[in-house]
XYZ file of N, CA and C in Angstrom:
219
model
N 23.467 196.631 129.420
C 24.138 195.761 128.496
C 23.323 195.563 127.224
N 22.094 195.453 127.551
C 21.008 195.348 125.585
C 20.852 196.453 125.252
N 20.829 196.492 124.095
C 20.840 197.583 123.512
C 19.081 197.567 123.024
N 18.681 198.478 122.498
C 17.213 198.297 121.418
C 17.545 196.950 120.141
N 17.048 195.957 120.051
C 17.194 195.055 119.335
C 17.842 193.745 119.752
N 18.513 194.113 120.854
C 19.221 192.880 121.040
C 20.354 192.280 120.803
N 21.085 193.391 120.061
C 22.550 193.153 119.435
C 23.390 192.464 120.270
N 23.135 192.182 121.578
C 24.310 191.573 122.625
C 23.611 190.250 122.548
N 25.027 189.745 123.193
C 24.927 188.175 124.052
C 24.084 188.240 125.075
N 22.645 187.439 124.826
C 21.710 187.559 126.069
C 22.658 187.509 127.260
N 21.523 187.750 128.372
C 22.387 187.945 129.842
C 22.439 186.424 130.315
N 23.408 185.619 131.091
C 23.381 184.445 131.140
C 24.066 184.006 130.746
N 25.165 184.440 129.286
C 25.473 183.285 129.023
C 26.489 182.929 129.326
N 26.889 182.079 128.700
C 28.490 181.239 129.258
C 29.558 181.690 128.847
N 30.846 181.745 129.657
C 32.012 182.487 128.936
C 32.293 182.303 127.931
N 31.964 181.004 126.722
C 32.603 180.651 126.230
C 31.097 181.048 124.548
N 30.314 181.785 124.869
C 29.501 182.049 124.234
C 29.997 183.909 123.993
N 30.141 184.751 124.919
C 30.919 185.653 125.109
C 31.474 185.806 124.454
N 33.377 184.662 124.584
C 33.997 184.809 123.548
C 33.479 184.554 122.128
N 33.135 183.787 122.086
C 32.526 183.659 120.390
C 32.143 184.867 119.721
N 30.999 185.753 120.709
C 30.114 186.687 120.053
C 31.682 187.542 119.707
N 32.780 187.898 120.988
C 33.867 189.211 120.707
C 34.442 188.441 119.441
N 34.511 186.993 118.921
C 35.612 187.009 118.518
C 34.836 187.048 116.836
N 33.717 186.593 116.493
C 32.911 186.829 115.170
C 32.538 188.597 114.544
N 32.214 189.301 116.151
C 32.367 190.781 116.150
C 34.155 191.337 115.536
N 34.827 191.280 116.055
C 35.882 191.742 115.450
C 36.476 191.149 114.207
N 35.949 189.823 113.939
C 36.029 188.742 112.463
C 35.228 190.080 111.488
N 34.097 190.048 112.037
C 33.371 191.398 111.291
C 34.016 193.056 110.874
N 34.161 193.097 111.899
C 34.847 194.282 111.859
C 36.072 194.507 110.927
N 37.008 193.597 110.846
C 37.821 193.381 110.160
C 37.764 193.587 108.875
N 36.443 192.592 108.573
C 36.120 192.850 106.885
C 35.673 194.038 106.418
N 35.113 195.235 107.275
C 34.958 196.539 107.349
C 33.527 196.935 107.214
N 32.517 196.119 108.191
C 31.693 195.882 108.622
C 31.258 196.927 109.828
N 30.012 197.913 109.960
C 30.662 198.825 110.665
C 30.200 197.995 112.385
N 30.493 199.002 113.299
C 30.716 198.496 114.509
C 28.866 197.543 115.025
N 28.068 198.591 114.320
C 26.639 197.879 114.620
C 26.403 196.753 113.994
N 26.723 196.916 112.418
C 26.663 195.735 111.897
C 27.294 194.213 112.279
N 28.434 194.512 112.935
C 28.857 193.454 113.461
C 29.036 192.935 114.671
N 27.999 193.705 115.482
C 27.257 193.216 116.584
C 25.991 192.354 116.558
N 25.730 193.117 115.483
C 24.326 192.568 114.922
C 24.627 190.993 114.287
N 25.415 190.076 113.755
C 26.210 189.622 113.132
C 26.513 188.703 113.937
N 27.371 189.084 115.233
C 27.898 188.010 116.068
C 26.822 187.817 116.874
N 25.577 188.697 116.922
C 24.651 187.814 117.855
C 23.824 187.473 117.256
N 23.467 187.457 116.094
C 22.674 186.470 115.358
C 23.075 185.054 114.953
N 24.387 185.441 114.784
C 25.425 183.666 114.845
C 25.640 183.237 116.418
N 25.594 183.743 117.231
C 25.669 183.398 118.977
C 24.142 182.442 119.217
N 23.515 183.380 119.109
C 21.792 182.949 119.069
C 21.486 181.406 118.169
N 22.280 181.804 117.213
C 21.557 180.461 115.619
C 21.967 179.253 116.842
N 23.466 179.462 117.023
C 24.514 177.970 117.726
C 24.040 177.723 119.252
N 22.898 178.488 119.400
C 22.602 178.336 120.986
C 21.527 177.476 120.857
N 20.317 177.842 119.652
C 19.249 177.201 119.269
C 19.906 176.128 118.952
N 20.321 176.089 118.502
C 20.626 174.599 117.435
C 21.447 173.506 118.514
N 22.328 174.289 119.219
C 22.470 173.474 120.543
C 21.648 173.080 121.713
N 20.371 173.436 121.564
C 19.210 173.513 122.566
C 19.398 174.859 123.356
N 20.208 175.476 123.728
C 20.462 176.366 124.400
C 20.631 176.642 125.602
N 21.271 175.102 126.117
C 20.819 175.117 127.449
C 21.526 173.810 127.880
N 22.097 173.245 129.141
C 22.531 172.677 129.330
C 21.083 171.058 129.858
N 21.123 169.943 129.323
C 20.360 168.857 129.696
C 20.761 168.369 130.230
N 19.882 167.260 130.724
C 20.085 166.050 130.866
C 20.463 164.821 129.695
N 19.938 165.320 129.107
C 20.288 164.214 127.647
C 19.884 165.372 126.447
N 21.323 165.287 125.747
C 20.919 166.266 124.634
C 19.883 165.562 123.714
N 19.164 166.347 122.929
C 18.494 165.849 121.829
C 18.806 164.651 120.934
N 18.457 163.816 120.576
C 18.773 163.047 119.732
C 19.402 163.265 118.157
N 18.886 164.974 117.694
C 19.534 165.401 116.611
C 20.514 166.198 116.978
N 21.442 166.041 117.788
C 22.246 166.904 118.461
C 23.350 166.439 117.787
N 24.435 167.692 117.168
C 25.895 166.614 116.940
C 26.580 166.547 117.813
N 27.891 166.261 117.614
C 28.902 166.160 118.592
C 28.852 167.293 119.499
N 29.338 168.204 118.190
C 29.896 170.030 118.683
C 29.023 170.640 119.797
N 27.698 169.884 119.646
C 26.672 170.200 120.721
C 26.618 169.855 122.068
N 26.955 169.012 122.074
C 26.909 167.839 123.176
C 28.218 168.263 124.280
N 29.237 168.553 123.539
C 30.572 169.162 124.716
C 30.122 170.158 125.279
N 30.821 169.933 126.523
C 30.392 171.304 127.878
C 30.322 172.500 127.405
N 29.677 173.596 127.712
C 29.549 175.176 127.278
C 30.968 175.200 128.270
């Protein structure tokens, strides 16, 4: 499933991280982005929203956490 670099959705993640990466990948693609580039693309935006969500399910999200963070994966 990884490629050299990392272009995929780490292993693990949640279905709903999955969809995101297919659905920003073909958002890409669309604009005529070629197929690497917009792998590259949806998992660098998969990755940013995972960090920034902690990446991980807590016990108590962070205190700088927003909403969007805080709802179930």
């Amino acid at each position: 499933m990884l490629r050299k670099g990392g272009d995929t959705v780490p292993a693990g993640s949640s279905s709903k991280r999955e969809r995101q990466y297919e659905h920003i990948k073909e958002s890409a693609e669309d604009r005529g982005e070629s197929t690497r580039r917009a792998e590259e693309i949806a998992a660098r935006t998969v990755n940013k929203e995972r960090a920034r969500c902690g990446g991980r399910r807590r016990l108590r999200p962070p205190l700088w956490a927003s909403e969007r963070c805080r709802s179930s994966d």
